[in-house]
XYZ file of C-alpha atoms in Angstrom:
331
model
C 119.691 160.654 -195.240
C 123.036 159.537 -196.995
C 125.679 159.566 -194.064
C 129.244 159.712 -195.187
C 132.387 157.657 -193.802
C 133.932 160.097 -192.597
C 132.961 163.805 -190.528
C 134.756 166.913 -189.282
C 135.656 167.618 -185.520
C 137.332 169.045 -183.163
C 139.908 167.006 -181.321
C 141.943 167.666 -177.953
C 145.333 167.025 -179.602
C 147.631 167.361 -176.325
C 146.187 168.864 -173.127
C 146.713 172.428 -172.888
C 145.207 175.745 -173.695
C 142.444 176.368 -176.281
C 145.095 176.128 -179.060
C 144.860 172.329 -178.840
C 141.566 172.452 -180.126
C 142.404 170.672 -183.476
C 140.385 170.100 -186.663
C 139.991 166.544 -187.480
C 138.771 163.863 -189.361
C 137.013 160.986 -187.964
C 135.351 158.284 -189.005
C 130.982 158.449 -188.558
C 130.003 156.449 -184.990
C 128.215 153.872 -185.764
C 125.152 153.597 -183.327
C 125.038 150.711 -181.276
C 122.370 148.683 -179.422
C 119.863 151.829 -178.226
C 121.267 154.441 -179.564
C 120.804 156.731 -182.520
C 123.242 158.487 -184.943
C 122.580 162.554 -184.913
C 123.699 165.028 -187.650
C 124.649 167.797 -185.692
C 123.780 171.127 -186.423
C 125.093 172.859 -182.998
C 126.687 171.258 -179.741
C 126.747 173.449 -176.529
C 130.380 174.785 -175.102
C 130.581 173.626 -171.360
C 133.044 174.373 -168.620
C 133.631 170.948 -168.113
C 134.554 170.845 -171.766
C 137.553 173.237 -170.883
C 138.303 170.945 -167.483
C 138.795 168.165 -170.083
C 140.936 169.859 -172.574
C 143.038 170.602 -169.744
C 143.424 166.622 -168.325
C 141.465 167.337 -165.409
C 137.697 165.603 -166.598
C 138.584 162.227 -168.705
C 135.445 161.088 -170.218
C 133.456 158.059 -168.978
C 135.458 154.265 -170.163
C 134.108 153.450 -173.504
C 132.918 156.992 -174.823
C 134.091 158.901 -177.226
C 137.494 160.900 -176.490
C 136.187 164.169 -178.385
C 134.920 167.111 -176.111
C 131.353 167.858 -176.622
C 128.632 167.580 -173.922
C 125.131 168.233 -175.601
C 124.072 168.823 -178.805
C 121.143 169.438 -181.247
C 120.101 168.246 -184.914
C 118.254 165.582 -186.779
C 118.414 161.580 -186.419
C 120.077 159.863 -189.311
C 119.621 156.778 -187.860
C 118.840 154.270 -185.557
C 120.838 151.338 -184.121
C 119.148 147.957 -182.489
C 116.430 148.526 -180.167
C 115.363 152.033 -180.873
C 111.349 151.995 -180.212
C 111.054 156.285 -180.047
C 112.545 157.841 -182.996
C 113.214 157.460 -186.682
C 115.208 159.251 -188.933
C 114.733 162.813 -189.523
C 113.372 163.970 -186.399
C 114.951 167.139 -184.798
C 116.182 166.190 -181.427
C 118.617 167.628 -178.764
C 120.597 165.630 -176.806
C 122.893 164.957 -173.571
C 126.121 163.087 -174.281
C 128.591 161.753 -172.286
C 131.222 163.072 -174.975
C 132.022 163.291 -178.566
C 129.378 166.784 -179.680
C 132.041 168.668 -181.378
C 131.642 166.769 -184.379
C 129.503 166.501 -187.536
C 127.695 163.210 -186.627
C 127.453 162.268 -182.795
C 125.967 158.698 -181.561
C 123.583 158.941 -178.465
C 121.473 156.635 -175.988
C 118.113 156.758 -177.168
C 116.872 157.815 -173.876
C 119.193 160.880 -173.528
C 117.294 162.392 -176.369
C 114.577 165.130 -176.179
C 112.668 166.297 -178.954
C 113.315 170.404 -179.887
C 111.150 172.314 -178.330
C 108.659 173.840 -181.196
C 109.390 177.358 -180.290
C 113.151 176.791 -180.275
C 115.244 176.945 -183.355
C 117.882 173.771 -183.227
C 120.591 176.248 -182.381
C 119.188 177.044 -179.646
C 117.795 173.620 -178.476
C 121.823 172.357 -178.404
C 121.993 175.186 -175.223
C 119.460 172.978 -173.054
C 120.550 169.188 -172.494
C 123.625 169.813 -170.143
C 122.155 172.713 -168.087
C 118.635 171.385 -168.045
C 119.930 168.035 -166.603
C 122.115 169.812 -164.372
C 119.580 171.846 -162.659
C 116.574 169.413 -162.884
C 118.703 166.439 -160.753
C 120.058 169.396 -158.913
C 118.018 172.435 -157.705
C 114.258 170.328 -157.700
C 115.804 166.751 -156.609
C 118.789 166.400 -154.102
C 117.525 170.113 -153.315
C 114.019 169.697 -153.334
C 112.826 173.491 -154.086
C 109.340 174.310 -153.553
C 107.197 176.630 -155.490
C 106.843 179.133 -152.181
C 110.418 178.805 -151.348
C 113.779 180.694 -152.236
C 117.014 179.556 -153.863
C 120.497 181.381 -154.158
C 122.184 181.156 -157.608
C 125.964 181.747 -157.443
C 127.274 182.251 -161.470
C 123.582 183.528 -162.183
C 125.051 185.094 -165.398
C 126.603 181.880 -166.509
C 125.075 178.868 -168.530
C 124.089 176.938 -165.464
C 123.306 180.236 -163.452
C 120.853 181.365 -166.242
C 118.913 178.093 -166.542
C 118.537 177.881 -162.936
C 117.149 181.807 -162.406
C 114.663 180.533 -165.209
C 113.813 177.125 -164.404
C 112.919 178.135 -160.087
C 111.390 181.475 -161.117
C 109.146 179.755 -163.743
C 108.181 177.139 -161.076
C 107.328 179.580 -158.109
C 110.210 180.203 -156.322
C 111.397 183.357 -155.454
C 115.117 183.478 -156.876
C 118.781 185.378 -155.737
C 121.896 185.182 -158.156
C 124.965 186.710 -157.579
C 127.694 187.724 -160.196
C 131.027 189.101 -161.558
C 129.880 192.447 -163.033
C 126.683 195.446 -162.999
C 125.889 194.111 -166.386
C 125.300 190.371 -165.320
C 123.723 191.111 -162.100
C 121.091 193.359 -164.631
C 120.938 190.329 -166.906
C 120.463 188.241 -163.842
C 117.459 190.443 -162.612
C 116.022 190.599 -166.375
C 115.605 186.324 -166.460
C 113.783 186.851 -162.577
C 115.681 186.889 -160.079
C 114.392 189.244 -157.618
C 117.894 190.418 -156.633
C 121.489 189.799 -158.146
C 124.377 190.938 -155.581
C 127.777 192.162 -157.789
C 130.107 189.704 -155.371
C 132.898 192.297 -156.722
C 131.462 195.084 -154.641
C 129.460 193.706 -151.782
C 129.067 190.687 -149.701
C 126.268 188.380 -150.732
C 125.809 187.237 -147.139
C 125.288 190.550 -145.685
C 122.704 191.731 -148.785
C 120.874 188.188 -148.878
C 120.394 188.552 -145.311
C 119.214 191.925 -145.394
C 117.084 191.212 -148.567
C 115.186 188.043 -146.488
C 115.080 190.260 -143.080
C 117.511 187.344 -141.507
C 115.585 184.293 -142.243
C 118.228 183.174 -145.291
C 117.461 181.088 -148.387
C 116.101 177.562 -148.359
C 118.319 176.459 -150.837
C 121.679 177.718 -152.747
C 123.458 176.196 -155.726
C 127.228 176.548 -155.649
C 129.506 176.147 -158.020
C 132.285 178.059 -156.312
C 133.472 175.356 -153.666
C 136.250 176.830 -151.471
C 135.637 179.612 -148.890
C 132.113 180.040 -150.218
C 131.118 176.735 -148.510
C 131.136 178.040 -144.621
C 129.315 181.339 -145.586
C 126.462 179.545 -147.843
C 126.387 177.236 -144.895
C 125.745 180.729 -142.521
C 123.379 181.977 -145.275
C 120.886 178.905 -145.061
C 117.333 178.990 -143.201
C 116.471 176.588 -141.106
C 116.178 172.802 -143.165
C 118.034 174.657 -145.586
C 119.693 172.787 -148.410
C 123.036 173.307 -149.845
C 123.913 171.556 -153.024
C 127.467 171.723 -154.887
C 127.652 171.060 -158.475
C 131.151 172.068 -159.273
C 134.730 173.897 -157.278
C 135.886 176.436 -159.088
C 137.899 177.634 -155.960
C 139.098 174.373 -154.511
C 137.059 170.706 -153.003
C 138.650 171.706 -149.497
C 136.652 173.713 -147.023
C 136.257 174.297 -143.147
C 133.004 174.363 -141.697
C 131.148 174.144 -138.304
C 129.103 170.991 -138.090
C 127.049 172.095 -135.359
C 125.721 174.529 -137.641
C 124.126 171.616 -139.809
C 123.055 170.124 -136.214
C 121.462 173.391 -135.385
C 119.656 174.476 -138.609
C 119.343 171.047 -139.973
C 120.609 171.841 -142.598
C 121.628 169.587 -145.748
C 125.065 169.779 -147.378
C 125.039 167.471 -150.770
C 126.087 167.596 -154.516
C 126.675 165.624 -157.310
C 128.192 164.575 -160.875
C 126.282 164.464 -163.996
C 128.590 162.722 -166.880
C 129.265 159.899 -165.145
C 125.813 158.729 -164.271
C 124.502 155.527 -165.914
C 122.147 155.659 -169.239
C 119.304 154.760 -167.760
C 119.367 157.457 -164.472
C 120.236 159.902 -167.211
C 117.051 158.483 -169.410
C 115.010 158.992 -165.798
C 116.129 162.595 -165.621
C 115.240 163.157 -169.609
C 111.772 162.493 -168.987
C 111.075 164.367 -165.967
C 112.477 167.133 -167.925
C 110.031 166.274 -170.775
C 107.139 166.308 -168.620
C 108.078 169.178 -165.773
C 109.973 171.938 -167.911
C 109.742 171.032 -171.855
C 106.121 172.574 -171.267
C 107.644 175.831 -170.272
C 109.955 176.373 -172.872
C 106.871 175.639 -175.412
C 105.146 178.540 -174.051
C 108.416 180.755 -173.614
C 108.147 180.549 -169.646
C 111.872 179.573 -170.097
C 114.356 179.964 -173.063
C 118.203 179.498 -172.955
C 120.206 182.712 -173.143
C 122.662 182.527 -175.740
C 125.846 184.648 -175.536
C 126.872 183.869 -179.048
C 127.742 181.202 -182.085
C 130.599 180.175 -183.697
C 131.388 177.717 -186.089
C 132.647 174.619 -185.060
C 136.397 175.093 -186.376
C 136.450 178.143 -183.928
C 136.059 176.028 -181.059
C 139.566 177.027 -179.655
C 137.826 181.071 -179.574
C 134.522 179.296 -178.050
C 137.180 178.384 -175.142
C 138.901 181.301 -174.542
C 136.170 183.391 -174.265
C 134.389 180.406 -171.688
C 137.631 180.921 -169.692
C 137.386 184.950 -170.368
C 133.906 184.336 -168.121
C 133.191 187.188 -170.434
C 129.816 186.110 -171.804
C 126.465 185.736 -170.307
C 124.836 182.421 -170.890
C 125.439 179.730 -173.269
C 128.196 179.767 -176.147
C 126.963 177.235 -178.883
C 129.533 175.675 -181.730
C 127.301 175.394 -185.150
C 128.291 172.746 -187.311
C-alpha cells in the first residue's frame, strides 16, 4: 500500500461549537515502536469527542491533538516491534485520539481484528463502547449471567452496547430513556423493560418491575441527582458504577445506605489508561464478546454515516441526543 505525505482531517480549530470542526491537512503519523499505521475507512463519533471540542477532555500528553476515539480500516503498516499484524489486514481499533483522519497510528495491542460478519463501517462503532462496557459492566461491576443490570442512556451508543453485551451474556437487562421510540428500540436489543424517564420515575417502575428487590448493578452516565436514587434502587451487594456526569460530579448521598446494603459505589476513565491495561481489556474482548458478534448475538446499532468533512453535522446531531446508537464518520 503506497501511503502519501500528507491526509485529510478534521481539526478542532478553536474550542467552541460544532462549527470548529475544520478540514485539514496533516502530515501521515508515522508509527512508532508497537504501533501500526491504519487507513481509515470510518472512525466512531463519541460524546467525549464533543467534551473535547469544547476544552473540557484534553487528550492524553503525547497523542495526537485531533478528535477521534476509535476507528476501523486496513493496516498500511507496521512500526518496530509489531509481532500480530501485517499490512492489509482489516482491523478496528481504540485510540487515545487522532480517528478523524485519513491515516491514524495505533498501539498494536489496541487493535482487534473486524469481526467477519461486520462490514468495516460498522466495526469502527465497537472499540470505544466495547471497552467501555467490558472494563465497566463485567469488571469493576462484576455482572453475573443470573443477575440484573440498569442501563441509564439505553438508546445511546454506550446504552445500546451494554443492553446487548449483558443480555447476550445472561443477564436480565433495564434501560431507561428520553423518548417512546428509544425505550421501543431499547426493548427491541433485550432489555426486558425500558422506563421513558420523561414520563415516569425509573425508581418507582424498576421497583415495581423486580417486586422490591432492585437491580444488582446500574451503569450511570447521568451523575448528579441520579446518584442517591440509583443508590435507593440497588439490591443488596448491589454495584453502582459511573462512567460519565452529564448532570454534574457533585451529589448527596446517605452512607449508611452503602453500610446497610453493602453496596459498591465505583467508576472509572477509559482514555487515559496505559497501553498495556488497554491491550489487557482488547483481549478479553477478543475472547469473551468478539465470539458473539461472529454469530450476530451482538451487533452495534448504527444511527447513521456521514462523511468525514461533515463531522461538524455528526456533532450537532450527538448533542441533538436525537439518534439512537452509534453515528460513524466514513472516510
Amino acid at each position: 500500500m503506497v501511503v502519501p505525505a500528507t491526509m485529510r482531517a478534521v481539526e478542532i480549530s478553536e474550542f467552541g461549537g460544532p462549527e470548529v470542526l475544520t478540514l485539514t491537512a496533516r502530515p501521515v503519523p508515522v508509527p512508532g515502536d508497537g504501533d501500526v499505521l491504519i487507513a481509515v475507512a470510518a472512525a466512531g463519533v463519541n460524546r467525549p469527542d464533543v467534551f473535547q471540542r469544547k476544552g473540557s477532555y484534553a487528550p492524553p500528553p503525547g497523542t495526537s491533538d485531533l478528535p477521534g476515539l476509535e476507528i476501523a480500516g486496513v493496516i498500511a503498516g507496521c512500526g518496530p516491534g509489531v509481532t500480530r499484524w501485517q499490512p492489509g489486514n482489516e482491523v478496528c481499533a481504540l485510540l487515545a485520539g487522532g480517528g478523524y483522519a485519513a491515516y491514524a497510528a495505533a498501539p498494536e495491542g489496541q487493535c482487534l481484528p473486524r469481526p467477519e460478519a461486520l462490514s468495516l463501517v460498522e466495526a469502527a462503532a465497537l472499540p470505544e463502547t466495547c471497552f467501555t462496557v467490558w472494563t465497566n459492566v463485567f469488571e469493576r461491576g462484576q455482572l453475573r449471567a443470573g443477575e440484573s443490570l440498569l442501563v441509564h442512556g439505553g438508546s445511546s451508543g454506550i446504552g445500546t452496547t451494554a443492553i446487548q453485551m449483558a443480555a447476550a451474556r445472561g443477564a436480565t437487562v433495564y434501560a431507561t430513556a428520553g423518548s417512546s421510540e428509544k425505550s421501543a428500540a431499547c426493548v427491541s436489543l433485550g432489555a426486558r423493560h425500558a422506563v421513558n424517564y420523561q414520563d415516569e420515575d425509573f425508581v418507582a417502575v424498576i421497583g415495581d418491575l423486580t417486586d422490591g428487590r432492585g437491580v444488582d448493578v446500574i451503569l450511570d452516565m447521568v451523575g448528579g441527582e441520579y446518584v442517591s436514587r440509583n443508590l435507593s434502587l440497588l439490591a443488596e451487594d448491589g454495584r453502582l458504577v459511573q462512567i460519565a456526569t452529564l448532570q454534574g460530579s457533585k451529589s448527596t448521598i446517605d452512607v449508611s445506605l452503602l453500610m446497610r446494603r453493602r453496596l459498591t459505589f465505583t467508576g472509572s476513565t477509559l482514555r487515559p489508561r496505559p497501553v498495556a491495561e488497554k491491550a489487557r481489556i482488547a483481549r478479553a474482548l477478543e475472547h469473551a464478546i468478539w465470539p458473539l458478534l461472529a454469530t450476530g448475538a451482538i451487533r452495534p446499532r448504527i444511527d447513521r454515516t456521514l462523511p468525514l468533512e461533515q463531522a461538524a453535522a455528526a456533532h450537532a446531531l450527538m448533542e441533538s441526543s436525537a439518534h439512537i446508537g452509534k453515528i460513524v464518520l466514513t472516510v
